[in-house]
Coordinates of C-alpha atoms in Angstrom, one line a residue:
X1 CA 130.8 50.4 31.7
X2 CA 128.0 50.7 33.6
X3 CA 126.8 52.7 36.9
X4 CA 124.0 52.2 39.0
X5 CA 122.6 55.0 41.3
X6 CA 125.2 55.1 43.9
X7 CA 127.9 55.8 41.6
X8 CA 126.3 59.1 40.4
X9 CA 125.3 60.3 43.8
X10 CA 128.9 59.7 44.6
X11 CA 130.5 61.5 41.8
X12 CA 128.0 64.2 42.3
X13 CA 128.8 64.9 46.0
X14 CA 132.5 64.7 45.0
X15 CA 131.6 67.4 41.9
X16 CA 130.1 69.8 44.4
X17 CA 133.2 69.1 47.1
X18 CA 135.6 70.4 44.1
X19 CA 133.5 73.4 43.7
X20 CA 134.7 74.5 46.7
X21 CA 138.2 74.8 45.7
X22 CA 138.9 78.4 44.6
X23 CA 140.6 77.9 41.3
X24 CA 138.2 75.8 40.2
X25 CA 135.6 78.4 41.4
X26 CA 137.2 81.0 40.0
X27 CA 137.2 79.1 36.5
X28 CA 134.0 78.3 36.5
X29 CA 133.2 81.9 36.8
X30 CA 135.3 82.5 33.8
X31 CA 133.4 79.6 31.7
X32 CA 130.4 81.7 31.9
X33 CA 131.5 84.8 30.7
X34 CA 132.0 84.9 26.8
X35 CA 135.7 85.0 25.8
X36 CA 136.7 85.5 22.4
X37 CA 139.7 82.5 22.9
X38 CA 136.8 80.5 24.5
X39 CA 135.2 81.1 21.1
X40 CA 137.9 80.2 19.1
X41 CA 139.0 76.6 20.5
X42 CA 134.6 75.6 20.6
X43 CA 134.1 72.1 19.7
X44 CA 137.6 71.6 18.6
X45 CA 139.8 71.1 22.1
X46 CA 140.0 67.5 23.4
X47 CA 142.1 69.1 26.1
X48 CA 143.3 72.1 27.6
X49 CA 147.0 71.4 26.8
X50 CA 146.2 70.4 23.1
X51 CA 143.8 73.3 21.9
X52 CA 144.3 73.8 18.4
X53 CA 147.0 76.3 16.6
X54 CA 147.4 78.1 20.6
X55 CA 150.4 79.0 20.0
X56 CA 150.0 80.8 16.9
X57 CA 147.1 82.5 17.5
X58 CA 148.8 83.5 20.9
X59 CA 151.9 85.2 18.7
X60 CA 149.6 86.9 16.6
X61 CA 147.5 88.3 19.3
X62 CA 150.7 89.5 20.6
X63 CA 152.0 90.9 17.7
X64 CA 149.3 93.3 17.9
X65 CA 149.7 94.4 21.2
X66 CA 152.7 95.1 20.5
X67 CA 152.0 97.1 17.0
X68 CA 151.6 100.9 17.3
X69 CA 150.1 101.1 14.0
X70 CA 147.3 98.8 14.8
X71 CA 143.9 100.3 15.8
X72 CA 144.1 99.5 19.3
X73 CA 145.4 103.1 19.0
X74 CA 148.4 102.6 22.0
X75 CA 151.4 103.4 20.5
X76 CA 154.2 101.4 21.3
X77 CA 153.1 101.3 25.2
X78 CA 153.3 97.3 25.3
X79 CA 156.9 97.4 23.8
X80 CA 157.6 99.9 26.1
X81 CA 156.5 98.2 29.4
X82 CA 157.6 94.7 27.5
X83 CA 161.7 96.4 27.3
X84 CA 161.1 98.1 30.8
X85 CA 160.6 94.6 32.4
X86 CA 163.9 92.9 31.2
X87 CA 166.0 96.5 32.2
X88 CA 166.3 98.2 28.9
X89 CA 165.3 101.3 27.9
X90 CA 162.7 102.3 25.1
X91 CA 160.8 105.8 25.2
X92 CA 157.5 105.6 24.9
X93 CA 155.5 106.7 21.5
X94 CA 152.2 106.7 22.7
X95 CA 151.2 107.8 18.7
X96 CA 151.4 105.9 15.5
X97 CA 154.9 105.5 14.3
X98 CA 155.5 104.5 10.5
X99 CA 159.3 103.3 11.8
X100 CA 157.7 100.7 13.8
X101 CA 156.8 97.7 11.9
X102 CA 155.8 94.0 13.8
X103 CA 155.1 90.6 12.3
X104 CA 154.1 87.2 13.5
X105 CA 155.6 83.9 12.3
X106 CA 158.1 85.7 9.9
X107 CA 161.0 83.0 9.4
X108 CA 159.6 81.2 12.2
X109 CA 159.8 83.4 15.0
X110 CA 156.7 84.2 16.6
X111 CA 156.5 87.8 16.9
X112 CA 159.5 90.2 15.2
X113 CA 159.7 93.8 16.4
X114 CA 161.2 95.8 14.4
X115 CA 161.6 100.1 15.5
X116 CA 164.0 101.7 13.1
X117 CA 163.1 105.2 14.7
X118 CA 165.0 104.3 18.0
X119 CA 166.9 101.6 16.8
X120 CA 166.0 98.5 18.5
X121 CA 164.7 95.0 17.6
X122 CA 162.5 92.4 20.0
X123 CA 162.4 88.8 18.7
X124 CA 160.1 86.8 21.0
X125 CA 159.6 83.1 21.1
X126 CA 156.5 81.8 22.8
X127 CA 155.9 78.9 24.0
X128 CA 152.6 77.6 26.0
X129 CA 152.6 73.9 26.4
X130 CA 155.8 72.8 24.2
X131 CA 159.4 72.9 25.2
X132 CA 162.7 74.4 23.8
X133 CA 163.0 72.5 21.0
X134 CA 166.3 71.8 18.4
X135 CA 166.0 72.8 14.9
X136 CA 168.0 71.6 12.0
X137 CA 171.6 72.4 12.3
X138 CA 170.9 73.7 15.7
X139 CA 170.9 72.7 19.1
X140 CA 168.4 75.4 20.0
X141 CA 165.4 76.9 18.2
X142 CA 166.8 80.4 20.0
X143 CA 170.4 79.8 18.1
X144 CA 168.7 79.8 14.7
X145 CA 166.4 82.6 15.4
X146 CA 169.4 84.8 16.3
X147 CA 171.4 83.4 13.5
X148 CA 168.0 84.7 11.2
X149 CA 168.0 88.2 13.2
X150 CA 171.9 88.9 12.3
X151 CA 171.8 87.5 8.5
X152 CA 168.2 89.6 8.3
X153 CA 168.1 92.7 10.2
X154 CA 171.4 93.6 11.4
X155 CA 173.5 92.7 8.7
X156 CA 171.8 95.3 6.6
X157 CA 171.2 98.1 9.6
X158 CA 174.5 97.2 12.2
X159 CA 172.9 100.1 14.3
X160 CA 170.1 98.1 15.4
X161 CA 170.2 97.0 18.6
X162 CA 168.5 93.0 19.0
X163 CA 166.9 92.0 22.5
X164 CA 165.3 88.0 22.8
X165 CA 162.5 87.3 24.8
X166 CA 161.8 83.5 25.8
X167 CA 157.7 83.9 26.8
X168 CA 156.6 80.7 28.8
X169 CA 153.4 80.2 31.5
X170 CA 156.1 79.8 34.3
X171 CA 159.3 81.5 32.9
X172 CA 161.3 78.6 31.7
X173 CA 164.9 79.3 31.9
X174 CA 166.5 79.1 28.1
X175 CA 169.4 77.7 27.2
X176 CA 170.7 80.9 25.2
X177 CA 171.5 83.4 27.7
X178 CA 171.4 86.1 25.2
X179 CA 167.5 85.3 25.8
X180 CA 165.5 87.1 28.6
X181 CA 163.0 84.6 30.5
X182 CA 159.4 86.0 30.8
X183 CA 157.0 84.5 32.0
X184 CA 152.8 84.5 31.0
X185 CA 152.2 86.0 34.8
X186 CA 155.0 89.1 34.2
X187 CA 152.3 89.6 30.8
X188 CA 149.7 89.8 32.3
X189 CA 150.9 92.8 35.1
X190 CA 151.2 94.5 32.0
X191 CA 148.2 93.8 30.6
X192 CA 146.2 95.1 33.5
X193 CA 148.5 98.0 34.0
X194 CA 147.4 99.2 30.6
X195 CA 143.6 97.8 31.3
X196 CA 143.6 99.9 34.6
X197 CA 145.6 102.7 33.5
X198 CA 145.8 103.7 30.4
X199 CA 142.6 102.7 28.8
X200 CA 140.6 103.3 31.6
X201 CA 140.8 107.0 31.2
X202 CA 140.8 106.7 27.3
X203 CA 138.5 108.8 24.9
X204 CA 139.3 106.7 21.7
X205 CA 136.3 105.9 19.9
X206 CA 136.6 102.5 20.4
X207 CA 138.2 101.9 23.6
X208 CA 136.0 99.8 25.2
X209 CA 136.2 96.9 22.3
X210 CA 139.8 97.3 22.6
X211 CA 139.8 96.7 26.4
X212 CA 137.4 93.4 26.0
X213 CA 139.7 92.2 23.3
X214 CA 142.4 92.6 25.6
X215 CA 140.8 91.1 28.5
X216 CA 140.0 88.2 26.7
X217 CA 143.5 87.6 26.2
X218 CA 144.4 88.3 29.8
X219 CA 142.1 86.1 31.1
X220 CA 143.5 82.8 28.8
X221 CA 147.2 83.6 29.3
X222 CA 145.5 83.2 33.0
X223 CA 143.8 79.9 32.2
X224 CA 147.4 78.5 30.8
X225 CA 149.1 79.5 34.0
X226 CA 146.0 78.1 36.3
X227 CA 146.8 74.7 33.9
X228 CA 150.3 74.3 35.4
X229 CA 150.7 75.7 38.0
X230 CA 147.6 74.3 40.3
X231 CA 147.6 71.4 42.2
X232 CA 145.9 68.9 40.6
X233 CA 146.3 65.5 42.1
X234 CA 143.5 66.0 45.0
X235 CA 140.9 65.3 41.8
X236 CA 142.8 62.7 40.3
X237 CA 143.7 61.2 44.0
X238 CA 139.8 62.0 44.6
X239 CA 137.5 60.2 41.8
X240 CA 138.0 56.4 41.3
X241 CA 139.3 54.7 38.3
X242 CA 135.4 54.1 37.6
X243 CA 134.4 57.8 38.3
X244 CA 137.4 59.3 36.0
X245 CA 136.1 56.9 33.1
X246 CA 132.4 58.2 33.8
X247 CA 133.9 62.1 33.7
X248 CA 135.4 61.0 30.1
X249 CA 132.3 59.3 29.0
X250 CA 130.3 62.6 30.3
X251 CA 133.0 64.7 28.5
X252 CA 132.4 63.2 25.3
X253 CA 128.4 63.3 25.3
X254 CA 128.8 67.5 26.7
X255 CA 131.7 68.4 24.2
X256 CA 130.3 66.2 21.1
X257 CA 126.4 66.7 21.7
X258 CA 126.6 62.4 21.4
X259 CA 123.5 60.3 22.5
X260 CA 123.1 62.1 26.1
X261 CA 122.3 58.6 28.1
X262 CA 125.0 59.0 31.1
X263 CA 124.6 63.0 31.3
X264 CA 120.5 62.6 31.5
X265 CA 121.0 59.6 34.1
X266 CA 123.5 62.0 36.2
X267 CA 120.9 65.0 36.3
X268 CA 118.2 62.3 37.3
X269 CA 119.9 62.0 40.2
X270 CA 120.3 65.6 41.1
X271 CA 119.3 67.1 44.2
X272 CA 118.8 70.8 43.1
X273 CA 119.7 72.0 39.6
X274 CA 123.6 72.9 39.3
X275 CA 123.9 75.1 36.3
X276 CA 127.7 74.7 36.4
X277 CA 127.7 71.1 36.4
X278 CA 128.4 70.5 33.1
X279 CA 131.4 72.9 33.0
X280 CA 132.6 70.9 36.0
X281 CA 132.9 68.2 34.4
X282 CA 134.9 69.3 31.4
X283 CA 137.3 71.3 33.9
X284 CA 137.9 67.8 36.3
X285 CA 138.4 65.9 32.8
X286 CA 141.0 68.7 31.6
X287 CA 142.5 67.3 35.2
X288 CA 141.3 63.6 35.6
X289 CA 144.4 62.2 34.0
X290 CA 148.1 62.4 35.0
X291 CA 148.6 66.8 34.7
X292 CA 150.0 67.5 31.3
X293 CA 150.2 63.9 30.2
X294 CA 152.7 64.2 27.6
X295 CA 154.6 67.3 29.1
X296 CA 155.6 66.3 33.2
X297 CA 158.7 64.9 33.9
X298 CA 158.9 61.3 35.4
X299 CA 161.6 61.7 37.5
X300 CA 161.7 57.3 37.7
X301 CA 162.6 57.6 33.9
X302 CA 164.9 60.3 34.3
X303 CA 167.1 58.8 37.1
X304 CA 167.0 55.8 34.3
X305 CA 168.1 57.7 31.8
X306 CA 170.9 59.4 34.3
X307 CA 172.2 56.0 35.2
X308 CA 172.3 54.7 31.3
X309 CA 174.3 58.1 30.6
X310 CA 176.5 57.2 33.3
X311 CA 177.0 53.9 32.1
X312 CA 178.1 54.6 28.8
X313 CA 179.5 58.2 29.5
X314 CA 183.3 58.9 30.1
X315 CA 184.5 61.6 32.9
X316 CA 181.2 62.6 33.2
X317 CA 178.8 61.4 35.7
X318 CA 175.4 62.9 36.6
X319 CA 173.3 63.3 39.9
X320 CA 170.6 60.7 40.1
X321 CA 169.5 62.4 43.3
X322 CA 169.4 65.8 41.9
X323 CA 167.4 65.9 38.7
X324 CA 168.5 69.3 37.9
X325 CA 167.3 70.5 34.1
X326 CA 170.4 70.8 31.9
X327 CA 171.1 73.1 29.0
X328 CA 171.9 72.1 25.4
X329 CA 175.5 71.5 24.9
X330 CA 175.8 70.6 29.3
X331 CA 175.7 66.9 28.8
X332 CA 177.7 66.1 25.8
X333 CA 180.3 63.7 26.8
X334 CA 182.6 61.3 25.5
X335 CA 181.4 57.3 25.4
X336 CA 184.0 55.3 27.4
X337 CA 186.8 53.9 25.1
X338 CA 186.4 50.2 26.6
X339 CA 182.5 50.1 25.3
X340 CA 183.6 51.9 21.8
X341 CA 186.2 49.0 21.3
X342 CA 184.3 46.1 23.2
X343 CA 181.5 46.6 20.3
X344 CA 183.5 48.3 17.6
X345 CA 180.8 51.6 17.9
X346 CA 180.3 54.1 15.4
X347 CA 178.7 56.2 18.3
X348 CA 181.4 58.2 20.5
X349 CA 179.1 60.9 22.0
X350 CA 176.2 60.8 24.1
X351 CA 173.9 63.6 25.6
X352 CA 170.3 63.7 27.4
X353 CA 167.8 65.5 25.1
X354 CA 167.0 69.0 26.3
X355 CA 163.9 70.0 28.1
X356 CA 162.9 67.1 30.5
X357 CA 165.6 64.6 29.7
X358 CA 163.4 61.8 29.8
X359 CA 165.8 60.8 26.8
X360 CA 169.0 60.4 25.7
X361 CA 171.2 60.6 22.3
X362 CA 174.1 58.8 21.0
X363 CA 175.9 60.8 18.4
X364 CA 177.9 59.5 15.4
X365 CA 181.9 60.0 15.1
X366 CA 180.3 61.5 11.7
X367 CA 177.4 63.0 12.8
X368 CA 175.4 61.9 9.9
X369 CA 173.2 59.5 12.4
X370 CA 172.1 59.1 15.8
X371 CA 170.5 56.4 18.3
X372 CA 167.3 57.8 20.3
X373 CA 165.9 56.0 22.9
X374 CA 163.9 57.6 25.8
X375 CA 160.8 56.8 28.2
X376 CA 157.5 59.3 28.7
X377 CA 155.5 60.7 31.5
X378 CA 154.0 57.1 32.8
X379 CA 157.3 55.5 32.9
X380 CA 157.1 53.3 29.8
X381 CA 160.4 52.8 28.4
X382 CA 161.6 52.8 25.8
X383 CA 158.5 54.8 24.7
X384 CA 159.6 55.3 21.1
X385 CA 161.7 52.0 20.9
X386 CA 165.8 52.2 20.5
X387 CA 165.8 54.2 17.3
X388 CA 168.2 55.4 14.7
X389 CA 167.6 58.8 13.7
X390 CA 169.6 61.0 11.0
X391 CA 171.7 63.2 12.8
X392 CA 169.3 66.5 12.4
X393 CA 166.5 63.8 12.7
X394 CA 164.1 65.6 9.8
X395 CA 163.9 64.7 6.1
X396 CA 162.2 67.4 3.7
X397 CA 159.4 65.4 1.7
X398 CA 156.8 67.2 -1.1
X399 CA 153.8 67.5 0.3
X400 CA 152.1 65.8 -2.4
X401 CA 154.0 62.9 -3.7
X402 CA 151.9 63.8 -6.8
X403 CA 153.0 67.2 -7.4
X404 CA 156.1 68.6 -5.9
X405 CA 154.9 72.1 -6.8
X406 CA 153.0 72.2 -3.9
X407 CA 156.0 72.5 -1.2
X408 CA 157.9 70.9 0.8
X409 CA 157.5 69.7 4.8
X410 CA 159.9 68.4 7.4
X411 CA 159.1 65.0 8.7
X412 CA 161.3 63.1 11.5
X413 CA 163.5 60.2 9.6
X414 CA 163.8 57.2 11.1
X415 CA 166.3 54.3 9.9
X416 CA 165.3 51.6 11.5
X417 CA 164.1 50.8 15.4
X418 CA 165.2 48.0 17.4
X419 CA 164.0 45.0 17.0
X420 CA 166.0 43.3 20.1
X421 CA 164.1 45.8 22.5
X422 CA 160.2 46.2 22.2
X423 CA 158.2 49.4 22.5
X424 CA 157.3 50.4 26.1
X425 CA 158.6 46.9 26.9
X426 CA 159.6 47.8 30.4
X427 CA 157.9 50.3 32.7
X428 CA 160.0 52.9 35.4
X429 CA 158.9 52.9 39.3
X430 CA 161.1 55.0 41.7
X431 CA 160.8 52.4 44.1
X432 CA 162.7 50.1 41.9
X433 CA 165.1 52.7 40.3
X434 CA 166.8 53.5 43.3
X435 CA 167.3 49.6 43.7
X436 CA 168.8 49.5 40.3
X437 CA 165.8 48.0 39.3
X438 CA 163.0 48.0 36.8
X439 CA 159.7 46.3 36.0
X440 CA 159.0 44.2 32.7
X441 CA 155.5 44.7 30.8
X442 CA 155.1 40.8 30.6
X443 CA 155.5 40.9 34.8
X444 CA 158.5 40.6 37.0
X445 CA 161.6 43.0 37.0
X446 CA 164.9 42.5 36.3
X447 CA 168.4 45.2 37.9
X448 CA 170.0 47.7 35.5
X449 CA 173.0 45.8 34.9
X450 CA 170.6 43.4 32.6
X451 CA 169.3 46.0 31.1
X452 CA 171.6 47.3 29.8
X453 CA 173.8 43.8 28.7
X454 CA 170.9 41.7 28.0
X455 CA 169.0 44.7 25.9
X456 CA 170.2 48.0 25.3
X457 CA 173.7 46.6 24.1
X458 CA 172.4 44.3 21.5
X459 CA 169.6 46.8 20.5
X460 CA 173.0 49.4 19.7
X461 CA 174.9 46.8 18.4
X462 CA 171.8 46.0 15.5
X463 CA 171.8 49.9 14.9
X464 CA 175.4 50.1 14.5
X465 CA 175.9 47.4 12.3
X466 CA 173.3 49.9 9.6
X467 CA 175.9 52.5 10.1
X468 CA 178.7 50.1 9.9
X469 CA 176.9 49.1 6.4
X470 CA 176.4 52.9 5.5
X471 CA 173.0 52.9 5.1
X472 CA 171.7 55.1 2.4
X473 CA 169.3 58.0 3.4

């Protein structure tokens, strides 16, 4: 594409009106200031929600926090505010404690406490950009891990006393209620407590690297929060289709250090030298497209995937108006006999996925197999095609096919997909939804009712006629 002078004084003045918006201020401020996280992610983020190994590095910043044996030298003060916040009492040790022994991604759980001095075990699963997710055998992650905690721990010790944190940016809700919700923001009050209380008035030798290391952390948890919980859409409602695809072209030449020819005909055109300008534009990229891409709900798909769950489900019918978030296990409902018999199914359960439901399951008398189908965060549908999955939807593989030595990994199985209904074939508006309507990717639309007959029905039918033929995994 190409711009012509106009264009960049336009996106220029539009780049200085967006400094004026405090968050964005605010982050700029925080772009100049080194930050070890900052450090970490350089020249491997394409964007904010997809920086590399977070999450881990996250847990493992966490489990020293929470550590009294590390060299931060604060006892078991984090534990201690951390139990405090969800009601339950932990003395504080504010020296080294042998008794006290942490890890990070021990049997997949993100940070294990373990304190056999008072008794007491925090399992913590964290979570930045992801959802609640299944694992195999489970409906929930959080089931498994508190499976793992009695089989592990308090088999061995029945004295010990297990509390479950669930850590997101805006204090999801989990499905287990065994789990405490915490959220990034309740973190970081405890954070600066410390920062502004504790080591303030410290005389450790190395308090003040502690403090920055700390700080550091503080200020990304921040930058995760800023991410979600900001109001985005006046940049993307703001630039242009033709300025957005000149903030990704800039993007690429700042982030990459490519052939510089649209970033050195932008600063031609500059009035007075912006020093921020480049960090602008990375921060309106981060923001340019639809927020979190792959993560919002579309609430056109998920009132399409309420009214095919409706369709097929029996005794159970749920809001289309009210897109309230359901647990695992709350929408599991019988198919209607009529449709079972009608095409002789092998299928007699269906359920939205967790999280979002943007998707929906229907589950095998068996439950060796199951047919996926689901639409994402633009409103193409199905976004995956009309899939059938193995039941626990993961197959273990060798890494190498070469050498089996080498491990093994989970991959997702598929069967087979559709071929009666095409990938993103159709695309979700509200306006239409409501109507019982939807659109067609080759143009037009056509109401639910043919959806359903004309495509989703013969799409299950092909699947079910694999089960029907026992298909071999």
């Amino acid at each position: 594409m190409t711009y012509c002078e106009k264009d960049y004084k336009e996106y220029l003045e539009k780049s200085e009106e967006f400094k004026g918006i405090n968050w964005i201020n605010n982050h700029l401020q925080l772009m100049k200031k080194p930050n070890f996280w900052s450090i970490l992610e350089y020249g491997e983020k394409s964007k904010s929600n997809e920086r590399s190994a977070h999450e881990i590095r996250s847990s493992k910043m966490l489990r020293w926090l929470l550590d009294a044996n590390e060299n931060h030298n604060l006892g078991n003060i984090f534990a201690h505010k951390l139990m405090k916040l969800i009601g339950e009492d932990y003395a504080l040790q504010p020296l080294k404690n042998k008794a006290i022994k942490t890890t990070s991604e021990e049997k997949d759980i993100d940070v294990l406490y373990k304190d056999l001095s008072q008794n007491i075990c925090i399992v913590i699963e964290l979570k930045q950009f992801a959802k609640e997710g299944a694992s195999t055998g489970y409906a929930s992650q959080l089931n498994k891990y508190e499976d793992l905690v009695k089989e592990n721990i308090i088999q061995h010790n029945p004295n010990i006393r297990p509390h479950y944190i669930y850590l997101t940016p805006l204090k999801d809700e989990p499905s287990n209620s065994n789990w405490h919700a915490v959220s990034y923001h309740q973190l970081i009050n405890i954070i600066e407590q410390i920062l502004n209380e504790t080591l303030v008035a410290s005389t450790e030798q190395y308090a003040a690297d502690t403090k920055k290391v700390i700080s550091d952390f503080k200020e990304d948890l921040q930058r995760t929060v800023d991410y979600l919980q900001k109001d985005h859409s006046y940049i993307r409602e703001t630039l242009t289709d033709k300025e957005k695809e000149l903030t990704l072209t800039l993007a690429e030449e700042i982030q990459h250090e490519t052939d510089s020819k649209y970033l050195n005909e932008l600063l031609a055109y500059q009035q007075n030298e912006d020093e921020d300008l480049q960090n602008l534009v990375l921060i309106i990229k981060d923001y340019t497209k639809a927020q979190l891409q792959n993560h919002d709900p579309n609430d056109a798909v998920r009132i399409l995937i309420r009214k095919i769950y409706n369709y097929f489900s029996e005794g159970k019918d749920l809001e289309t108006d009210d897109l309230k978030s359901y647990k695992v296990g709350e929408t599991l409902s019988p198919i209607t006999e009529e449709l079972i018999h009608k095409y002789q199914l092998q299928f007699d359960k269906i359920e939205l996925t967790s999280g979002k439901g943007q998707g929906l399951y229907l589950n095998q008398k068996d439950k060796k197999y199951r047919i996926y189908l689901s639409g994402d965060a633009s409103g193409k549908f199905p976004n995956d095609g009309i899939q059938l999955l193995t039941y626990d939807n993961v197959k273990v593989v060798p890494v190498s096919k070469n050498d089996e030595t080498k491990g093994t990994k989970k991959v997702k199985e598929i069967i087979q997909t559709s071929k009666h209904v095409q990938k993103n074939q159709f695309c979700v508006k509200i306006e239409q939804i409501i109507n019982n309507k939807i659109g067609c990717k080759a143009g037009g639309e056509i109401d639910f009712e043919t959806l359903v007959k004309d495509h989703l029905i013969p799409a299950i039918e092909e699947l079910n006629q694999l089960v029907d033929d026992e298909v071999k995994l």
